[in-house]
Coordinates of C-alpha atoms in Angstrom, one line a residue:
X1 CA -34.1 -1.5 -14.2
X2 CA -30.8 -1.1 -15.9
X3 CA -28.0 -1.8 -13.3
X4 CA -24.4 0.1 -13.7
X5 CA -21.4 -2.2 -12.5
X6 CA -18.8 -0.4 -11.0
X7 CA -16.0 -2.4 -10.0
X8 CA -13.2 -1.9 -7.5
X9 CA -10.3 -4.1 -8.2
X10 CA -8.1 -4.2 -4.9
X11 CA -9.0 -3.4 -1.2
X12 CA -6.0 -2.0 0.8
X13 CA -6.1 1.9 1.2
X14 CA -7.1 3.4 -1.8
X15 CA -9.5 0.5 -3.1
X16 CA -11.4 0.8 0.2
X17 CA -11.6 5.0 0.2
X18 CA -13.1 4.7 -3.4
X19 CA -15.8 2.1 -2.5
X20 CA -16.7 3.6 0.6
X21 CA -16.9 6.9 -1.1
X22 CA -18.9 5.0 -4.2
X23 CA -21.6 3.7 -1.8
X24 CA -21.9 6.7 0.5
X25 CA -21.7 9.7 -1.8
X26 CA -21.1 9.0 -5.4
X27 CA -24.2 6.4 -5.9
X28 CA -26.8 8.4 -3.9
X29 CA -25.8 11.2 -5.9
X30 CA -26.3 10.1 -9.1
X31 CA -29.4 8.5 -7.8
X32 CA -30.6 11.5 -7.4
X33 CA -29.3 12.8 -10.8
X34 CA -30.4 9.9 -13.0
X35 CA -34.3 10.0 -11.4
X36 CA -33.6 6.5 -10.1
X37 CA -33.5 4.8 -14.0
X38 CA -30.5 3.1 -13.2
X39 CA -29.2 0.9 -10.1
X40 CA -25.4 1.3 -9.2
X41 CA -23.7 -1.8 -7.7
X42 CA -20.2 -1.9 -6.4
X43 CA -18.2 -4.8 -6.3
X44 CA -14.6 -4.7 -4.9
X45 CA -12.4 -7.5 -5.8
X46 CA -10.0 -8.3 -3.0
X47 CA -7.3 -10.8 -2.9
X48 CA -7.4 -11.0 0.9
X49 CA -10.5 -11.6 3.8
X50 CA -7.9 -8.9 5.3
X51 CA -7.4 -6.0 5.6
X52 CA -3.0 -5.1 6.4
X53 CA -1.8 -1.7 7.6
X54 CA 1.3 -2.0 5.9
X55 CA 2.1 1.6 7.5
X56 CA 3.2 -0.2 10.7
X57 CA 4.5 -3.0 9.1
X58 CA 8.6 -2.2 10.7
X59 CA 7.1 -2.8 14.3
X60 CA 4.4 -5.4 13.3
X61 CA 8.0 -7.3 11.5
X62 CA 10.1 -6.6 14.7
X63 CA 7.7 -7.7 17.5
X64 CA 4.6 -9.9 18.0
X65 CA 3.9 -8.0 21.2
X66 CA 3.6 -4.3 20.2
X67 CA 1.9 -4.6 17.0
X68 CA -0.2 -8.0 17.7
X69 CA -1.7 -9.3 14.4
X70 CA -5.5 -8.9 15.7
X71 CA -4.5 -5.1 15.0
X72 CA -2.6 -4.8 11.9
X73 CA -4.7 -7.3 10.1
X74 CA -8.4 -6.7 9.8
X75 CA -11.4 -8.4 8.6
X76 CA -12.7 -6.9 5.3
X77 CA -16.7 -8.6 5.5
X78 CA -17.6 -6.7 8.5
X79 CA -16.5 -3.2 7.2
X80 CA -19.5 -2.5 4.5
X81 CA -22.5 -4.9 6.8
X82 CA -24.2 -1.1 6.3
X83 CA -24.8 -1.9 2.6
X84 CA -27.3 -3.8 1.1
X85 CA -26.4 -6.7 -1.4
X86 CA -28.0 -5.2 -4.2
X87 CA -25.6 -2.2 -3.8
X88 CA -22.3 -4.0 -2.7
X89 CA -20.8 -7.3 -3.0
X90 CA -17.5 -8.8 -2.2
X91 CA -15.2 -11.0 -4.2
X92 CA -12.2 -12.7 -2.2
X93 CA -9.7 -13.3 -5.3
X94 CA -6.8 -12.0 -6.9
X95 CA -7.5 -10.4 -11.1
X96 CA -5.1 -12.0 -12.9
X97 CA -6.8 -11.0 -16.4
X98 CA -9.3 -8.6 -17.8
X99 CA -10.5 -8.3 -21.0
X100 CA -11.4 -4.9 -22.3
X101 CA -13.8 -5.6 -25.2
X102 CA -15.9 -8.2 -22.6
X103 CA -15.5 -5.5 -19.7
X104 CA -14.8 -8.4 -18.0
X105 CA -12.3 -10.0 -15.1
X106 CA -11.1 -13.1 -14.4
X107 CA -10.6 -13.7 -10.4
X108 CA -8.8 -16.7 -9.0
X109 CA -9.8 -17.6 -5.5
X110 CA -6.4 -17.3 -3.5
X111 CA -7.5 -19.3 -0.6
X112 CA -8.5 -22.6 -2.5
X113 CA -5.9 -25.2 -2.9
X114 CA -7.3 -25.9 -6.3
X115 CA -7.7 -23.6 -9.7
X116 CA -10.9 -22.2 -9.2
X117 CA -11.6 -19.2 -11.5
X118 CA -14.6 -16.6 -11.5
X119 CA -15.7 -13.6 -13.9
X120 CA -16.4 -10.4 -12.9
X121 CA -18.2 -8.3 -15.2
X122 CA -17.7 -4.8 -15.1
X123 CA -19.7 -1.4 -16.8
X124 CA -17.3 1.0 -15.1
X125 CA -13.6 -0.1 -13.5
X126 CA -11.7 1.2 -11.0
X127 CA -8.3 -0.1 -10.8
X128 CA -6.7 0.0 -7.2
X129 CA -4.4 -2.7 -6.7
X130 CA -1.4 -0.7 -5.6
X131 CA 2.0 -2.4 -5.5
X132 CA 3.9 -5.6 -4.8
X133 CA 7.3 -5.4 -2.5
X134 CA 9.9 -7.8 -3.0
X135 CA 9.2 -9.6 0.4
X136 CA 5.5 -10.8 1.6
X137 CA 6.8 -9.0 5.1
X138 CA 5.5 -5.8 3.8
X139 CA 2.2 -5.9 2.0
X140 CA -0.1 -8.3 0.7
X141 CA 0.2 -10.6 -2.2
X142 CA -2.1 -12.8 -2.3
X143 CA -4.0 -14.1 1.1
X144 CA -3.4 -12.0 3.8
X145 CA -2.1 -16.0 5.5
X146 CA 1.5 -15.8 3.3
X147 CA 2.2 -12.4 4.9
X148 CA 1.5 -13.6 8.6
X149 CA 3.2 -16.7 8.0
X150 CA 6.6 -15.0 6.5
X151 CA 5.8 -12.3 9.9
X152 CA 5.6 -15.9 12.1
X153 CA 9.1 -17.0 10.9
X154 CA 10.9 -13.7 11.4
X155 CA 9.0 -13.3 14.8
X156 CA 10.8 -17.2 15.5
X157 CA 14.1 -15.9 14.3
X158 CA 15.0 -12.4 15.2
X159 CA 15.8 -13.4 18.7
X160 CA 18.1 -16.0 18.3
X161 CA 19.8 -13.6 15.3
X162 CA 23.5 -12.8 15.7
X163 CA 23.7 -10.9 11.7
X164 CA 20.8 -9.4 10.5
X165 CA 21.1 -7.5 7.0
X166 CA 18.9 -5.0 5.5
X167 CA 18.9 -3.9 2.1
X168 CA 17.0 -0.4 1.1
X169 CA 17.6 3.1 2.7
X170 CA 13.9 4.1 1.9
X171 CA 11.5 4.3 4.6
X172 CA 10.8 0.3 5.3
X173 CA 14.7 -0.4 5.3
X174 CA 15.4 3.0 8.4
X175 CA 12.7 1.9 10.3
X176 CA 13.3 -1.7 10.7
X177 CA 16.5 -0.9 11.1
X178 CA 15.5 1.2 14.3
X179 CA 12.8 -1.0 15.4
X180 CA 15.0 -4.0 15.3
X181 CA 18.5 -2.2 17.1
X182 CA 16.1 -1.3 20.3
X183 CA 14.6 -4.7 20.4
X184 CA 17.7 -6.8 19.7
X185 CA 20.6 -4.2 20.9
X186 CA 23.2 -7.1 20.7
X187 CA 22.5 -8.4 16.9
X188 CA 24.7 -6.7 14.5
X189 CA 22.8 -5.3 12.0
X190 CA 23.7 -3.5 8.6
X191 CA 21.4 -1.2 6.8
X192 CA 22.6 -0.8 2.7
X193 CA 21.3 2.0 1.1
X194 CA 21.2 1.3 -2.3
X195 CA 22.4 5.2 -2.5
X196 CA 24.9 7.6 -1.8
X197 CA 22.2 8.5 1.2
X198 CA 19.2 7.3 3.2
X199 CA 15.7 8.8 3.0
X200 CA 16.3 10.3 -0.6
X201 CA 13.0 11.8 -1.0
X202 CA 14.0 13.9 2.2
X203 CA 16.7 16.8 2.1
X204 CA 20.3 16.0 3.0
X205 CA 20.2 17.0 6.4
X206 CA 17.3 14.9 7.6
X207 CA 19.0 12.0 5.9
X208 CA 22.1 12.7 7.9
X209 CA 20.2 12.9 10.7
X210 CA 18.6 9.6 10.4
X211 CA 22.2 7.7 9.5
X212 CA 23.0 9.6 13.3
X213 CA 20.3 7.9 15.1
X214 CA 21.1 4.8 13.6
X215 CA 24.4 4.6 14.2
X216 CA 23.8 5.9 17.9
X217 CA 21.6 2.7 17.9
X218 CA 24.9 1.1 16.5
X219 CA 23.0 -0.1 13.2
X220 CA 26.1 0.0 10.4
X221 CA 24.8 1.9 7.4
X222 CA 27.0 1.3 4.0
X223 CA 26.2 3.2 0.8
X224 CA 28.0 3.9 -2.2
X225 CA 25.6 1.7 -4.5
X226 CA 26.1 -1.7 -2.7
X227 CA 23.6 -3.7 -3.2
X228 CA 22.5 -7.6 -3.2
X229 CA 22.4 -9.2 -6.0
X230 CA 21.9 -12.9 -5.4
X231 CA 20.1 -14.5 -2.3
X232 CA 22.1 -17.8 -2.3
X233 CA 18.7 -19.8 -0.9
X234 CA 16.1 -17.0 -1.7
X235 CA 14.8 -17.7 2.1
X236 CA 14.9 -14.7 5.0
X237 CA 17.0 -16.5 7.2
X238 CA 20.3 -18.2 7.1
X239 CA 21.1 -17.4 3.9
X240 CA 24.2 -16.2 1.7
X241 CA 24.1 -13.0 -0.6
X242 CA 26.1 -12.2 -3.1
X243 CA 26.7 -8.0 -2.9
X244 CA 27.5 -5.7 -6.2
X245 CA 31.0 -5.8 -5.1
X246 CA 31.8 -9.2 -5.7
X247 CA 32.0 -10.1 -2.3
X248 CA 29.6 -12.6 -0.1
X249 CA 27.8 -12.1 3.4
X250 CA 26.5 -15.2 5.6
X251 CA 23.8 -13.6 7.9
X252 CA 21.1 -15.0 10.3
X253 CA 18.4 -12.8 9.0
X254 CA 18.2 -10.7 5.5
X255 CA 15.2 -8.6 4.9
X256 CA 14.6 -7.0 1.6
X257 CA 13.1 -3.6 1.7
X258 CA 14.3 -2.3 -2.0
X259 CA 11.2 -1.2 -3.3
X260 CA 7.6 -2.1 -5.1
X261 CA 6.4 -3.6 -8.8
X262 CA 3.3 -2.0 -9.7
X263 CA 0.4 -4.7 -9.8
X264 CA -1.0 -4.2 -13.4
X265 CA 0.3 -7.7 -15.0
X266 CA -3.2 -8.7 -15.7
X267 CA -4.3 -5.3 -17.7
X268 CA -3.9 -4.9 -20.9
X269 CA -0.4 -3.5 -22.5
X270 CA -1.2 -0.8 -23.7
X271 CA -3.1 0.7 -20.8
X272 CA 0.6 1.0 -18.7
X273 CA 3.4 3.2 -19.2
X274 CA 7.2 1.5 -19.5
X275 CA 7.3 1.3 -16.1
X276 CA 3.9 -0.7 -15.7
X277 CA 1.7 1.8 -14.1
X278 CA -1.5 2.8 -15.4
X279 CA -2.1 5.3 -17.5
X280 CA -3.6 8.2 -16.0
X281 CA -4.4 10.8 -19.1
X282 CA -5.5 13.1 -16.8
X283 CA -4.4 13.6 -13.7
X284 CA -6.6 15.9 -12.8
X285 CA -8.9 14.1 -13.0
X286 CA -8.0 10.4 -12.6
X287 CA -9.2 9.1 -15.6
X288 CA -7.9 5.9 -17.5
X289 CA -6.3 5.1 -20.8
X290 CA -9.6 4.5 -22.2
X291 CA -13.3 5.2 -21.2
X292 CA -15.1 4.2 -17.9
X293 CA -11.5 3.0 -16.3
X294 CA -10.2 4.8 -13.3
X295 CA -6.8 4.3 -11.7
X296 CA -5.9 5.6 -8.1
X297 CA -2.9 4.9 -5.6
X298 CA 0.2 3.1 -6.1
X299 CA -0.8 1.5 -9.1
X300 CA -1.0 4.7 -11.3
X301 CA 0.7 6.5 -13.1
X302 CA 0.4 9.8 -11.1
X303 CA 1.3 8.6 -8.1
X304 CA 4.3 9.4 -6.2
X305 CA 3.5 6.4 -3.9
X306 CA 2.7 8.4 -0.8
X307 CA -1.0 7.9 1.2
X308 CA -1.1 12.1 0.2
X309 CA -1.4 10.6 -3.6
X310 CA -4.1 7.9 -2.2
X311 CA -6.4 10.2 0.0
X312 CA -6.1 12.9 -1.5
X313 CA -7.3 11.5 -4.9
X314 CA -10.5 9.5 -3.6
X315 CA -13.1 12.4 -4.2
X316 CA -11.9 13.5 -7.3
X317 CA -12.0 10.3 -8.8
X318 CA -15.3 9.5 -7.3
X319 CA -16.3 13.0 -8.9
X320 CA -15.5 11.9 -13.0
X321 CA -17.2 8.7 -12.0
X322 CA -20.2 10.7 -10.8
X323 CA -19.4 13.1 -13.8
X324 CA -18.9 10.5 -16.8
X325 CA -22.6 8.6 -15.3
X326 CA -24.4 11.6 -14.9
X327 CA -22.9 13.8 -17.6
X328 CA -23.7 16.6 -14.7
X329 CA -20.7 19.1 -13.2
X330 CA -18.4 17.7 -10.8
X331 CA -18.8 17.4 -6.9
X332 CA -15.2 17.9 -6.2
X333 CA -12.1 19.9 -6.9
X334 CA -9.5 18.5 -9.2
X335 CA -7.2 16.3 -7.9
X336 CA -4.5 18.5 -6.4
X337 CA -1.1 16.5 -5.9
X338 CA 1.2 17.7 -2.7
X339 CA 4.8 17.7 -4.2
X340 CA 6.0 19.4 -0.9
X341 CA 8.9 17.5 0.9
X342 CA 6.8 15.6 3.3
X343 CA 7.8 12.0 5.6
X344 CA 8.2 10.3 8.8
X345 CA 10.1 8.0 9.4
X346 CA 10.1 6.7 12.9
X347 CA 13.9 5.4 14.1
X348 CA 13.1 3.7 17.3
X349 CA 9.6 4.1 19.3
X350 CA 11.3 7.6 20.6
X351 CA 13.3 9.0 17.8
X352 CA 12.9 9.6 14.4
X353 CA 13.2 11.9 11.6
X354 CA 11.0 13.9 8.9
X355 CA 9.4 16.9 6.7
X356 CA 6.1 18.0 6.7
X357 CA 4.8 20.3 3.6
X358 CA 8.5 21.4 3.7
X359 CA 8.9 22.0 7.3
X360 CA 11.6 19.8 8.7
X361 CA 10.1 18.1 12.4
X362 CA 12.3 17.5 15.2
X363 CA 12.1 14.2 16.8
X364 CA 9.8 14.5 19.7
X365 CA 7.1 15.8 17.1
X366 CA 7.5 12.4 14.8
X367 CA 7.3 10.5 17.9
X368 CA 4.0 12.2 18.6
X369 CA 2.9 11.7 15.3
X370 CA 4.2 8.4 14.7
X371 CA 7.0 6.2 16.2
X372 CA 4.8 6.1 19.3
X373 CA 2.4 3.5 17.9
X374 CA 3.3 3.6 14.0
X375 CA -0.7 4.9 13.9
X376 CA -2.2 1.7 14.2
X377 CA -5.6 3.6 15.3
X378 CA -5.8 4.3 12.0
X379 CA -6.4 0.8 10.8
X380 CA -10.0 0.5 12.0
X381 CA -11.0 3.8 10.3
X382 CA -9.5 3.0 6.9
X383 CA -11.5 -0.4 6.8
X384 CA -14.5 1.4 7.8
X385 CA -14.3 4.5 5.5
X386 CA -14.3 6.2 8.7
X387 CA -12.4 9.3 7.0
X388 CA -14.7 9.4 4.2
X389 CA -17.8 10.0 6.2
X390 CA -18.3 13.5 4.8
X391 CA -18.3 14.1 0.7

């Protein structure tokens, strides 16, 4: 029997919806359509045995104790035990080359201190490897041991910091800020921008409100475009950085949260846009720059870089996989993006600020929501496809 490979390249949220989703809908389905003349097989590629909720990474940064790592980082070979190896198998590497007229991808095993390469051959590709921060504190690159180890050494030097600086007024840059003023009240800590404002994907207001709570927290916030531009030692702590005003800081602690680099450097060039995303051609309905690729989450082109833009995309990608196999209807709705104001952004485990589908939320409700525990409990059920149960 013929076997269709469909490979899953990157396990964090949205590489993990679309296996799960592959193995419990979109493969029985087309079972089902086919008459059983092919086999489907999904293999996800992972650079990491673990799993990182990167959505509490702010408290998980701040404290050992309220985020320990036995919850934020998660062991991947347990989560798809319910398959059988003939319809899953896992790969512990990072891609760091494909080649399109093979339909084939070179993996290099991230945990061996020597070069050791593998190919994975692929009939259908899924490309899910979402995007790279500037510092290991905030995602994965790599083994999931580089993050915990950059974690390890800001847990060892937070409490002995007298100047901690933060650079990024997005989401990761406010919340440290507030997780790390009600820890550490007595470090003097200075949140830059990067902006004329915080929070710029929220309205004015709510970014004003979250420069309040800051400075209530007596966190210093600076805008008007200054920014780092050299870190003397290129290390986290005691360090020296050069600022876009020609002038120099000394701190204890510096902790870039500036932004992500999508992780497409080992696709071909002319499946990204100038920006290095992939090409989605339709974003309807998730489809590639060229036949039997797929490109979901942070990675793509489409993607505002919100979990929205993640979960909300797994079934109708699954559906033009099940679609381009089958050559029968869809099983889902287009993919429908929410471009509705919507954010929370925890300042402090009791405050906090944010927008839902356009409605602003007081405090107490982002608390609820999030700030309380950064929704942790959600780790387990995004390893285990838990939210993906029902087609």
């Amino acid at each position: 029997m013929a076997v269709h490979d469909i490979v899953v390249v990157g396990a964090n949220f949205a590489g993990l919806g679309t296996a799960h989703y592959l193995l419990k809908h979109t493969i029985p389905a087309l079972e089902k359509a086919n008459g059983n003349s092919t086999a489907y097989k999904v293999t996800l590629i992972s650079p990491s045995t673990h799993f990182y909720f990167k959505i509490g990474s702010p408290r998980v940064l701040a404290s050992p104790d309220l985020i320990p790592f036995s919850k934020a980082f998660l062991p991947l070979k347990d989560a798809f035990k319910e398959y059988s190896a003939d319809r899953f198998s896992l790969v512990i590497g990072e891609a760091v080359s494909l080649d399109e007229e093979k339909k084939s991808i070179t993996v290099r095993d991230t945990y061996s201190t020597t070069a050791k390469n593998s190919t994975v051959r692929y009939s259908s590709v899924v490309i899910a490897t979402g995007a790279t921060a500037n510092s290991p504190l905030w995602n994965l690159k790599g083994s999931h041991e580089s993050t915990m180890a950059a974690l390890k050494e800001m847990h060892a030097s937070l409490p002995k910091a007298k100047t901690i600086l933060i650079a990024g007024g997005g989401p990761a840059g406010v919340e440290t800020a507030g997780e790390l003023a009600t820890i550490y009240p007595k470090a003097s800590i200075t949140l830059l921008s990067g902006s004329t404002r915080l929070l710029t994907r929220l309205r004015p207001a709510i970014s004003a409100a979250a420069e309040s709570q800051l400075n209530n927290l007596s966190v210093t916030v600076i805008h008007k475009s200054l920014k780092v531009v050299e870190n003397t030692t290129g290390k986290s702590t005691n360090t020296t950085l050069h600022l876009s005003d020609d002038t120099s800081r000394d701190v204890d602690i510096y902790i870039d949260a500036t932004g992500t680099r999508p992780n497409s450097d080992f696709l071909p060039s002319h499946w990204l846009t100038k920006s290095g995303h992939v090409r989605t051609e339709d974003k309807l309905t998730l489809r590639g720059p060229v036949s039997s690729v797929y490109a979901i989450g942070d990675v793509a082109g489409y993607s505002l870089g919100n979990i929205f833009d993640i979960n909300d995309a797994v079934r109708p990608m699954c559906s033009s996989i099940y679609q381009d196999l089958s050559g029968k209807k869809p099983t889902s709705k287009p993919f429908k993006q929410n471009t509705a104001e919507t954010q929370l952004v925890p300042i402090g485990p009791n405050g906090g600020v944010g927008a839902v589908f356009g409605w602003k939320l007081p405090a107490f409700a982002v608390k609820m929501i999030k700030s309380k525990d950064f929704m942790i409990g959600q780790a387990p059920k995004t390893v285990s496809g838990e939210q993906f149960a029902k087609a």
